[in-house]
Coordinates of C-alpha atoms in Angstrom, one line a residue:
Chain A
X1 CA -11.4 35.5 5.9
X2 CA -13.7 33.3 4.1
X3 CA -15.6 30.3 6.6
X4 CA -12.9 28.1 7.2
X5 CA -13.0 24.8 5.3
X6 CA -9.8 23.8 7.6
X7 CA -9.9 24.2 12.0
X8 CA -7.3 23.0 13.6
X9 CA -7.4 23.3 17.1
X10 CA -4.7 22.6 20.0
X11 CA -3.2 19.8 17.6
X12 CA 0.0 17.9 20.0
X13 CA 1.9 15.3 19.2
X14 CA 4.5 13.4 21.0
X15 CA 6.8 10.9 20.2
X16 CA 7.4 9.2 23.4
X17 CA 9.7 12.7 25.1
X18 CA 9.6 14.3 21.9
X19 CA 7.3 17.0 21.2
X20 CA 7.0 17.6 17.5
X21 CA 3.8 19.5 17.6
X22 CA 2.9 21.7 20.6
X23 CA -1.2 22.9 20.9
X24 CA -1.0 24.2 17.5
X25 CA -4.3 26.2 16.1
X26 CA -5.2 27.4 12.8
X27 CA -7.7 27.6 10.1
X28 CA -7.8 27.9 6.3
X29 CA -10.6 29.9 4.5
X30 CA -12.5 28.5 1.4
X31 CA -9.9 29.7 -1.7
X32 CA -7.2 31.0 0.9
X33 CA -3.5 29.4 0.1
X34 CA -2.2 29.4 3.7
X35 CA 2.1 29.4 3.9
X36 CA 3.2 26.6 6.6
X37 CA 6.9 28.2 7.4
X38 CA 9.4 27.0 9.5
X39 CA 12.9 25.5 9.9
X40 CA 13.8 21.8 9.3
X41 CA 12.4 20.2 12.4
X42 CA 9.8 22.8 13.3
X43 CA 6.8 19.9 13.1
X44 CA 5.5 21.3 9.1
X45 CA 5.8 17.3 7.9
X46 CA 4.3 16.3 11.7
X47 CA 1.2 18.5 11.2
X48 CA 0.8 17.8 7.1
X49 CA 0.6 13.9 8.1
X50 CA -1.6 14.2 11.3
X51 CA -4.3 16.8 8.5
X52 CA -3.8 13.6 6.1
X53 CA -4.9 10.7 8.7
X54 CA -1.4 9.2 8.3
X55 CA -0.5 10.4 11.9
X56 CA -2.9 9.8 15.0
X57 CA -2.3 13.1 17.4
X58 CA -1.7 13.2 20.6
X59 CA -4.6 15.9 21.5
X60 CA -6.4 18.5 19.6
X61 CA -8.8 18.3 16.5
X62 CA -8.4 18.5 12.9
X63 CA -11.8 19.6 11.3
X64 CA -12.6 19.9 7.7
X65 CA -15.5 20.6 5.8
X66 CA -17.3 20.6 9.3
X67 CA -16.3 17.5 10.0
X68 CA -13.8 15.9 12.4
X69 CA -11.0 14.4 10.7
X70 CA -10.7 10.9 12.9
X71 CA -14.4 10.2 12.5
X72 CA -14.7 11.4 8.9
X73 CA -11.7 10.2 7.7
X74 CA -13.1 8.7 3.8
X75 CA -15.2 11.8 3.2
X76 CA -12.8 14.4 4.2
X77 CA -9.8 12.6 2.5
X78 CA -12.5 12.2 -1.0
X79 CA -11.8 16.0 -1.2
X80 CA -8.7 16.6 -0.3
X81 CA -5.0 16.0 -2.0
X82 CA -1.0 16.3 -1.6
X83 CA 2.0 16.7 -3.3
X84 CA 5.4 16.7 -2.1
X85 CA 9.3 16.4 -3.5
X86 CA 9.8 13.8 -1.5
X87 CA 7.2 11.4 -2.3
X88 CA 6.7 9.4 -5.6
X89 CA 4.3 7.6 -7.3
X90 CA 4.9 3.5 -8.7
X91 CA 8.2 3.6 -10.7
X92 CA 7.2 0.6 -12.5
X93 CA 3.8 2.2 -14.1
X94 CA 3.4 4.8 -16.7
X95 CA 2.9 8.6 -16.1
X96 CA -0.5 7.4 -17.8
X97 CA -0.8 4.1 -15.5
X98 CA 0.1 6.0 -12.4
X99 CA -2.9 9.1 -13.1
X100 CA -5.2 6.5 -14.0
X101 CA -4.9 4.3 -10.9
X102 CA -5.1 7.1 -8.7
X103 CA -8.6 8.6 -11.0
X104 CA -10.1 5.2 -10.1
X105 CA -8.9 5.1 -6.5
X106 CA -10.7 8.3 -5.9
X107 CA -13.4 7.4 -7.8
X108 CA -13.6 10.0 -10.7
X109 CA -16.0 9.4 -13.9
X110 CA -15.3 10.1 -17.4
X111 CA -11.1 9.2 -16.6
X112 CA -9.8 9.2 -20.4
X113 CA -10.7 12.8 -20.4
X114 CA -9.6 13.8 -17.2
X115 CA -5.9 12.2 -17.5
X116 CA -5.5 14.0 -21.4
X117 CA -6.9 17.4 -19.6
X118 CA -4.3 17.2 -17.2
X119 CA -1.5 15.6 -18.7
X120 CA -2.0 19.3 -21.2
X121 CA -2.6 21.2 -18.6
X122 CA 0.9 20.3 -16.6
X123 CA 2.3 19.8 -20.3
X124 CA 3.2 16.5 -19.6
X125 CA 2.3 14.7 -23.0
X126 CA 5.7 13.6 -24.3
X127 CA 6.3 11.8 -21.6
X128 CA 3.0 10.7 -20.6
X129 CA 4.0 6.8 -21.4
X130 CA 7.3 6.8 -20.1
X131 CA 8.2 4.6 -17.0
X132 CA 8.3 6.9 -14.0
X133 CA 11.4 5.5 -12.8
X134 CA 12.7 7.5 -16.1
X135 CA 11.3 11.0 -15.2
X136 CA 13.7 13.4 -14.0
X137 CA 13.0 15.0 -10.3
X138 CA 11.9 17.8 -12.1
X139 CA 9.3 16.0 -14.4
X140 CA 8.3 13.4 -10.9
X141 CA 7.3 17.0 -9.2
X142 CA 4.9 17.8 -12.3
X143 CA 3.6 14.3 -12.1
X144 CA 2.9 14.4 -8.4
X145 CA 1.4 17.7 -8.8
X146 CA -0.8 16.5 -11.5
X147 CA -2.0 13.9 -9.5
X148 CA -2.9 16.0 -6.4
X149 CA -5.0 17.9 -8.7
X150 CA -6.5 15.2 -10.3
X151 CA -9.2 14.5 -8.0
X152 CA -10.5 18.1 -8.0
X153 CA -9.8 18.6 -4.1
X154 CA -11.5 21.0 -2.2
X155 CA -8.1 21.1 0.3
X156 CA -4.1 20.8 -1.2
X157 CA -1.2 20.1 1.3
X158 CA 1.5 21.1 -0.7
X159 CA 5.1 20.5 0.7
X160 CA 7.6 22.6 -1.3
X161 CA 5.4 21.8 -4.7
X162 CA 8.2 23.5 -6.7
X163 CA 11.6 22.6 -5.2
X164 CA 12.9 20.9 -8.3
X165 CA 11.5 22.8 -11.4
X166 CA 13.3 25.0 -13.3
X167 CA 12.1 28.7 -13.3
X168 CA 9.5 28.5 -16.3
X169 CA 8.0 25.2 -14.4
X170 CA 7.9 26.8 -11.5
X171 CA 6.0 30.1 -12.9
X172 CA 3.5 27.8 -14.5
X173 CA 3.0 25.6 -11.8
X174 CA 2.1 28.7 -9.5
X175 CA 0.3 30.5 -11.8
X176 CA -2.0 26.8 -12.4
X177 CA -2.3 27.1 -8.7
X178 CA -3.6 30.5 -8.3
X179 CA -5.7 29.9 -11.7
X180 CA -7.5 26.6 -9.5
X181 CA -8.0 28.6 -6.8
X182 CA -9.7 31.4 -8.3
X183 CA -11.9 29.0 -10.7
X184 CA -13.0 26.0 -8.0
X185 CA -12.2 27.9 -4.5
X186 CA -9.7 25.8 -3.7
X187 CA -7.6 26.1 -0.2
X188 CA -4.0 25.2 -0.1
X189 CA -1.6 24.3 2.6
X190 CA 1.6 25.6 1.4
X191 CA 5.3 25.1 2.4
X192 CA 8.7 25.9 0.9
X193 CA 12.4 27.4 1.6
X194 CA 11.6 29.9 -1.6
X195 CA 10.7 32.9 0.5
X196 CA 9.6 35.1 -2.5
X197 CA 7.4 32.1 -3.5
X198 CA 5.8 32.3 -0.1
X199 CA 5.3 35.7 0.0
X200 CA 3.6 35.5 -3.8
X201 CA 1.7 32.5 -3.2
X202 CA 0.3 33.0 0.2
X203 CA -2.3 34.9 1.9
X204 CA -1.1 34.3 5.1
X205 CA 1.9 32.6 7.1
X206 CA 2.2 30.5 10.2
X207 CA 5.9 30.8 10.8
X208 CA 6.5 27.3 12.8
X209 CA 9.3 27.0 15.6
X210 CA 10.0 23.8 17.3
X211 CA 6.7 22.9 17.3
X212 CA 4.9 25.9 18.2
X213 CA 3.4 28.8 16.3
X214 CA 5.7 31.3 16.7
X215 CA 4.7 34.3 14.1
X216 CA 1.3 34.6 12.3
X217 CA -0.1 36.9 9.2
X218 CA -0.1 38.3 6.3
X219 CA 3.6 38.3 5.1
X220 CA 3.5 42.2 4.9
X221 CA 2.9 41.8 8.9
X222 CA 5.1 39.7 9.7
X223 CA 8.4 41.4 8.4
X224 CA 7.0 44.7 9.6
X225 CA 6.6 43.0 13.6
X226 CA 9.9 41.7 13.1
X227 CA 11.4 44.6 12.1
X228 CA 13.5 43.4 9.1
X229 CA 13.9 43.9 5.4
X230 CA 11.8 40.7 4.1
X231 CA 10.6 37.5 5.2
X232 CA 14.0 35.5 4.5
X233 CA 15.4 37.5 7.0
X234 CA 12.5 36.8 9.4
X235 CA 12.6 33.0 8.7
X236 CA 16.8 33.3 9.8
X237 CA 16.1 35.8 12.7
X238 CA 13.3 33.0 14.4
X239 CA 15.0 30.1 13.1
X240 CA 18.4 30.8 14.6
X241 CA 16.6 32.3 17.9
Chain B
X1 CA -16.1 -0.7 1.1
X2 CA -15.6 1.3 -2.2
X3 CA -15.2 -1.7 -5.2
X4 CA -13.6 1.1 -7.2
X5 CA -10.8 1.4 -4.7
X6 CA -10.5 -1.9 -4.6
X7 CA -10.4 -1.9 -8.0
X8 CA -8.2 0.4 -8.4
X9 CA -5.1 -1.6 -6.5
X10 CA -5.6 -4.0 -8.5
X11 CA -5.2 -2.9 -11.7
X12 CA -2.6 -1.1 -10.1
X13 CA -0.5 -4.6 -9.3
X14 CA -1.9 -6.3 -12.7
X15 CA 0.2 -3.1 -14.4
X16 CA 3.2 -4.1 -12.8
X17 CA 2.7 -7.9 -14.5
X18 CA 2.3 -6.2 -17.8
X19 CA 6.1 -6.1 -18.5
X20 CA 7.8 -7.2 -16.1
X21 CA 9.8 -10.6 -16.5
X22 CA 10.6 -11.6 -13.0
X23 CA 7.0 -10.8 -11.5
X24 CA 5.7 -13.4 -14.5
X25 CA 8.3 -15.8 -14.1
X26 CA 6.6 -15.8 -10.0
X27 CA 3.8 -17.2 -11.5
X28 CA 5.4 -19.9 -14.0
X29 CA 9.1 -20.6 -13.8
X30 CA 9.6 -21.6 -9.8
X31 CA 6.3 -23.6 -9.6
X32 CA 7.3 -25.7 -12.9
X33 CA 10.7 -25.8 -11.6
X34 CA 9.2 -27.7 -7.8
X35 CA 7.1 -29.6 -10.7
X36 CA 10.0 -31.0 -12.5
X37 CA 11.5 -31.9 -9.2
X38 CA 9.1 -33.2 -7.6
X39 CA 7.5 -35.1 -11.0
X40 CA 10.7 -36.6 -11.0
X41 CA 10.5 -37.9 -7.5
X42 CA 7.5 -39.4 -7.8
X43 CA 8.5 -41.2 -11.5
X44 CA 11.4 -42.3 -9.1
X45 CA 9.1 -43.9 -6.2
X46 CA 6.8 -45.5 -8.9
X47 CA 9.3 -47.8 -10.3
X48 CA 10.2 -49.0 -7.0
X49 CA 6.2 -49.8 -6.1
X50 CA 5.6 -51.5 -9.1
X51 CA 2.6 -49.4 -9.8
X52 CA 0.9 -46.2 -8.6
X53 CA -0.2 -46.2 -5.0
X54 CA -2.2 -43.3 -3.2
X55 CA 1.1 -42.5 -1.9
X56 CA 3.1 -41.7 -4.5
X57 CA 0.4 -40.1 -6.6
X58 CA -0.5 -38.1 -3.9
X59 CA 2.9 -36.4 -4.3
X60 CA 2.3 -34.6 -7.1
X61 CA -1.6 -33.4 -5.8
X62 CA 0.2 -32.5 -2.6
X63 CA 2.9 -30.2 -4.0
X64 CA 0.7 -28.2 -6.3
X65 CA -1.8 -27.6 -3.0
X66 CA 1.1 -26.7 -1.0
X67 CA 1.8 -24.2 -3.9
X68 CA -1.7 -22.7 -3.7
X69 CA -0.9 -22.2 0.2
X70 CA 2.4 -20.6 -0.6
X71 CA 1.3 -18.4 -4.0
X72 CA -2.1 -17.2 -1.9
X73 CA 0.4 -16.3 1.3
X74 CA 2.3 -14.1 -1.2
X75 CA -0.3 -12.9 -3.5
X76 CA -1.0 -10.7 0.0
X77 CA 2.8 -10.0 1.7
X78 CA 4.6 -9.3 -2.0
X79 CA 1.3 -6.6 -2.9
X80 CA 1.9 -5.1 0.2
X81 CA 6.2 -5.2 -0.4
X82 CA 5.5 -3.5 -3.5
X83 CA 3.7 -0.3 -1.9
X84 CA 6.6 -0.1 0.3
X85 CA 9.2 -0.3 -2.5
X86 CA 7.2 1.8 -4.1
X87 CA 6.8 4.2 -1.6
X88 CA 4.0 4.3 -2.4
X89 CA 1.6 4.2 1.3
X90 CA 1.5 7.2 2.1
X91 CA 0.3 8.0 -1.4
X92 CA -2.8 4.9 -0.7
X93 CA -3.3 5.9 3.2
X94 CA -3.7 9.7 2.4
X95 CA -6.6 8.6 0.3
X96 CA -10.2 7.5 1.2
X97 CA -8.8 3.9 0.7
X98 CA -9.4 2.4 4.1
X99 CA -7.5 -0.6 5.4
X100 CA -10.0 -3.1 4.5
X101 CA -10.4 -2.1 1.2
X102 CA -6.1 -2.2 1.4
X103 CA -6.2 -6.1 2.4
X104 CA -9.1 -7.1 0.3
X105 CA -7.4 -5.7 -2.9
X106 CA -4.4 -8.0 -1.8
X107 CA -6.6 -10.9 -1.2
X108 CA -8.0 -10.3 -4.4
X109 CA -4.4 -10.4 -5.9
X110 CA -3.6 -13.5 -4.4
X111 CA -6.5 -15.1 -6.0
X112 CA -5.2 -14.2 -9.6
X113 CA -1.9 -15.7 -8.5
X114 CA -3.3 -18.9 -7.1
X115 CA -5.7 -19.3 -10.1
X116 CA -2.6 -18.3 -12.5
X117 CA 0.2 -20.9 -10.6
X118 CA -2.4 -23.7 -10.3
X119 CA -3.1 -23.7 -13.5
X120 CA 0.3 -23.6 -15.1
X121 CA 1.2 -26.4 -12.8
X122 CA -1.6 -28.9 -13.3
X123 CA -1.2 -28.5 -17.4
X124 CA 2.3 -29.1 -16.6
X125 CA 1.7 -32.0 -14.3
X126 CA -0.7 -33.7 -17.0
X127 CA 1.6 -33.1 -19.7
X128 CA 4.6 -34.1 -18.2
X129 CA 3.6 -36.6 -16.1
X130 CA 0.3 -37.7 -17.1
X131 CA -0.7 -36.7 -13.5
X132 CA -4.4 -35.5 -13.3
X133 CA -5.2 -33.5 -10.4
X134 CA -8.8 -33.6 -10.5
X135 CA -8.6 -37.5 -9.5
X136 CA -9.8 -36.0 -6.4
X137 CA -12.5 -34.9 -7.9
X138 CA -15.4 -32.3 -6.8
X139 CA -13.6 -32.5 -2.8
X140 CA -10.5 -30.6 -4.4
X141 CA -13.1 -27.0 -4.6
X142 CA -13.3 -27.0 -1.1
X143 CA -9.7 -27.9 0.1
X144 CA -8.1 -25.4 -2.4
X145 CA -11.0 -22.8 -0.8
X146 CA -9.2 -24.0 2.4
X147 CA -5.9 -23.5 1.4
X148 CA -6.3 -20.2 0.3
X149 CA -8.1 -18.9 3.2
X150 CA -4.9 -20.4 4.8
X151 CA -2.5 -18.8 3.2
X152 CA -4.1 -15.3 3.3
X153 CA -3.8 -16.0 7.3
X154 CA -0.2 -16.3 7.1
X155 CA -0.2 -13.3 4.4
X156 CA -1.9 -11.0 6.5
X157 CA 0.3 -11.7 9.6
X158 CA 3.1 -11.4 8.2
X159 CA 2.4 -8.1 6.5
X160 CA 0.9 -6.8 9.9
X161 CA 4.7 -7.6 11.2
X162 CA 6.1 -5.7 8.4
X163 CA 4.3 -3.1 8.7
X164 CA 5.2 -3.0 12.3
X165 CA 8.8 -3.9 12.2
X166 CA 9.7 -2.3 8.6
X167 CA 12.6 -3.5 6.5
X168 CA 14.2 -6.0 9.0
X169 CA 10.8 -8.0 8.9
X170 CA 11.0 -8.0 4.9
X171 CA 12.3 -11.6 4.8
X172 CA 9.1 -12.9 6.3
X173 CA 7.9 -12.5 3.4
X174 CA 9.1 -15.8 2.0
X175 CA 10.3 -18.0 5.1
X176 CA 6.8 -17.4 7.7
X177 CA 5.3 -20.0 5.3
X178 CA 7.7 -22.8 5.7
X179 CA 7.3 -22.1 9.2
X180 CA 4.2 -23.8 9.1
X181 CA 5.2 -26.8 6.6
X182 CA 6.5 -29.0 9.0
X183 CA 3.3 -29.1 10.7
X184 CA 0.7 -29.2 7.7
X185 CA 1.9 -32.5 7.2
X186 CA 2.1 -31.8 3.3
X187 CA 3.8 -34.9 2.0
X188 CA 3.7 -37.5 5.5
X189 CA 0.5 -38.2 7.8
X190 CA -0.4 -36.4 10.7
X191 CA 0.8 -39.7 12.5
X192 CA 3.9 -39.3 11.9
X193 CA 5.0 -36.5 14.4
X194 CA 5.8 -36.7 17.8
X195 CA 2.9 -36.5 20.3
X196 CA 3.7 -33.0 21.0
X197 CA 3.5 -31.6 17.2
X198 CA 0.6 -33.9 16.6
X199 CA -0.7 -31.1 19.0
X200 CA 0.2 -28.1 17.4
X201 CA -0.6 -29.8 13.8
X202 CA -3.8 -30.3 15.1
X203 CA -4.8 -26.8 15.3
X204 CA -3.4 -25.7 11.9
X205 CA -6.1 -25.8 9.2
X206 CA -3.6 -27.1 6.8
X207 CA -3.0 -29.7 8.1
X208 CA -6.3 -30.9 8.2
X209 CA -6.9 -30.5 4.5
X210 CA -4.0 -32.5 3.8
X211 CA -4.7 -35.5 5.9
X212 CA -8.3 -35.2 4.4
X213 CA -7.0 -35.4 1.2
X214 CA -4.7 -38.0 2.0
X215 CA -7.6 -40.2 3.6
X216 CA -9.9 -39.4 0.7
X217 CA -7.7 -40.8 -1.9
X218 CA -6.9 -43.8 0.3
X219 CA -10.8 -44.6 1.2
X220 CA -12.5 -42.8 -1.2
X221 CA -15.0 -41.3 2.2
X222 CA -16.1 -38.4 2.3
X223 CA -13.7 -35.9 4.3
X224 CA -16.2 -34.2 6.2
X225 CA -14.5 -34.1 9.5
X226 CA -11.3 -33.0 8.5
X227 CA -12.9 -30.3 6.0
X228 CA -15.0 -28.9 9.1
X229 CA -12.6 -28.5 11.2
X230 CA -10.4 -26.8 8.1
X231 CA -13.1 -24.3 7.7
X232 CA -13.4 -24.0 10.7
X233 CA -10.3 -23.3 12.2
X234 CA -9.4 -20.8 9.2
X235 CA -12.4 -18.5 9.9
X236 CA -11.7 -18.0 13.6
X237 CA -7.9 -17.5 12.8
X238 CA -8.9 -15.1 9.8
X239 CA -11.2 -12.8 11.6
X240 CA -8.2 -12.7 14.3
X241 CA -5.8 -11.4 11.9
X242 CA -7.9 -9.1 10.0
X243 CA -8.5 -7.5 13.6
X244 CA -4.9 -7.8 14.9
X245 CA -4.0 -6.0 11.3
X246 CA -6.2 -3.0 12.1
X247 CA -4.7 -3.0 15.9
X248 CA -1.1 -2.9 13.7
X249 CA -2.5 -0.2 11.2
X250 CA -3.6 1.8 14.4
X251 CA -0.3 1.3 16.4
X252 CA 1.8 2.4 13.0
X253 CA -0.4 5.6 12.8
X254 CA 0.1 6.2 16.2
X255 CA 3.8 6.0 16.5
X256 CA 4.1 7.7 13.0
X257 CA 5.5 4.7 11.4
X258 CA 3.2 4.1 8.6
X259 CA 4.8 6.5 6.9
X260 CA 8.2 5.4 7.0
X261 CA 7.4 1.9 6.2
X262 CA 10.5 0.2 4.5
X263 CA 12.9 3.2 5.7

């Protein structure tokens, strides 16, 4: 592996008895898409918050770019971006309004040109002044998307990035992924219940169990360890254990 | 502090004015509405006094001020209620934009709402009514400076309770403010309340500003007193909010509420 651009190390948190994250440790490589498996509950959303600053740990670090998270928080978060099925962006404002607001938040030059690159890139230009309230889930996933990649981040937390795109969408938006990665180095943070995505998409998996890392490797190595056909069958082995 | 962040939020909320109806009708249909009211009122009161007393004129004056209180308290809790019906914070607090640069977008918002509602009502006033507000003349600057620093008190507060108590705390939004009404002796003197609230009035910086408005208009001296201890009094209660917002902020992160803000 690369020099990692992400350390965590021994990363806890607790919710008063509840432990939703248990001494966690892991890195990601410059250009490496790292898969984030694990069942509903398992502490992926717990972790993607705490590497986002929007959740204080209990213990542990979160390092990035060399830097520690809680004492870096506006240079690390500069260079780094997330996109989730479950998180929108202003219904009230354009697709246009929304990627513009965000360019400026993050402080990009040259915007005009960056919002029509994108908005052709993700193919978004018929609908790139309709109210976001009006996309469908399928066309809110694109414009989240588009937005993570926006800012040119150096670090993607992407939770289940394809979830509600149809086939073709979901083939493009991987192969944009991959095609970012190879061209700016780009790491990802991957999760998603499409097994055959996560074996395409990732270099390696953490396979995540109530908290604690429970699996870890390439996918190859992990559905040979476990003995079973493919990594679906893994994920329903561990997560019914 | 990034100005482009800042920036950014509030272009973000000016958007949001751009087409929609009720957020513009905010900023001119309820204050002309209190206007008509309370224009009426004081057209009412004049025709029993024969002519226009301080009293009576100060009506009008007092109602738009009270108005810059209220519009600048919301300018800062209803930009912060929009994130959250947005959802639209974890989007904000996963970026560089700190919490600072959060509350001074907001406080930058509530200027453009003050400036727009105080505006639409003293036209209205002077058309309607022939009511000029500037009688008070240059002293008005720094009791609207007052009011506003005021009202972003109360504005920050209650956001730091929304954001610590979600949803249920929503309705702050629009009653904390007439909370504190009673005692910033808006329309009646500071003498008028029992010893006891004379107390509490006495350390609310609105309340100051309005007996120092009231006393200007009736002596025509200079205010001094009551504009010092105003200022005063806001900037001690300000920097305790701002602080007591970060606490909030740190407590939200901590519990993993931030996220779930409005749930």
């Amino acid at each position: 592996m690369s020099s990692p651009v992400v350390e965590v190390r021994n990363l806890s948190k607790r919710f008063g008895g509840f432990t939703a994250v248990d001494g966690i440790s892991f890195e990601i490589g410059r250009g490496e898409i790292l898969g984030l498996l694990g069942p509903n509950g398992a502490g992926k959303t717990t972790t993607f918050q705490m590497m986002l600053g929007l959740v204080t740990p209990t213990s542990g670090s979160i390092r990035m770019f060399d830097l520690d998270l809680q004492s870096n928080r506006e240079t690390i978060l500069q260079q780094v971006n997330f996109s989730s099925t479950y998180i929108s962006l202003p219904f009230s404002l354009t697709v246009e309004e929304n990627l513009r607001v965000v360019a400026r938040l993050y402080g990009m030059s040259d915007i005009a040109t960056r919002v029509d690159d994108m908005v052709q890139k993700m193919e978004m230009g018929e609908w790139r002044h309709k109210l976001t309230r009006k996309l469908s889930s399928g066309q809110m996933t694109r414009l989240t998307l588009a937005k993570a990649l926006l800012t040119e981040p150096k670090v993607l937390f992407l939770d289940e990035p394809t979830a509600s795109l149809d086939p073709d969408i979901a083939h493009k938006i991987r192969a944009i992924l991959l095609e970012e990665r190879q061209a700016t180095g780009l790491s990802i943070l991957y999760t998603s219940h499409n097994m055959r995505e996560m074996e395409e998409m990732s270099d390696r998996i953490i396979f995540l169990q109530r908290g604690k890392i429970v699996a870890e490797g390439t996918a190859k190595d992990i559905v040979a360890r476990f003995g079973q056909a493919d990594l679906e069958d893994v994920f329903l082995k561990l997560a019914r254990e | 502090m990034a100005y482009h962040r800042i920036a950014a939020l509030v272009i973000r909320h000016l958007y949001l004015y751009r087409r929609s109806l009720p957020r513009v009708m905010e900023i001119i249909y309820w204050p002309f509405l209190d206007l008509v009211v309370w224009g009426f009122i004081t057209v009412y009161l004049a025709t029993f006094q024969g002519q226009m007393p301080a009293v009576v004129t100060f009506l009008l004056g007092a109602l738009i001020l009270w108005d810059v209180l209220f519009r600048s308290q919301q300018g800062i809790t209803i930009s912060f209620l929009e994130e959250i019906w947005a959802r639209n914070l974890m989007n904000l607090f996963a970026s560089p934009l700190t919490p600072s640069e959060f509350l001074a977008a907001t406080m930058v918002m509530s200027l453009f709402k003050v400036t727009a509602v105080s505006v639409v009502m003293s036209l209205c006033a002077w058309l309607f009514y022939g009511y000029n507000v500037f009688i008070i003349g240059l002293w008005l600057m720094p009791f609207i400076a007052n009011l506003v620093l005021t009202g972003w008190i109360i504005g920050v507060f209650t956001t730091s309770l929304i954001m610590r108590f979600g949803q249920e705390a929503e309705v702050l939004a629009w009653s904390m403010v007439f909370l504190f009404q009673p005692i910033s002796c808006v329309f009646y003197p500071m003498d008028v309340l029992p010893a006891w609230l004379k107390g509490v009035a006495a350390v609310n910086p609105a309340a100051h500003v309005f007996e120092g408005m009231r006393g200007l208009l009736a002596t025509h001296t200079a205010p001094l007193t009551n504009l010092g201890l105003a200022s005063g009094l806001n900037l001690l209660y300000l920097g305790a909010v701002v602080l007591w917002f970060h606490h909030t902020f740190n407590v939200c992160k901590e519990r993993g509420s931030l996220v779930r803000v409005g749930e």
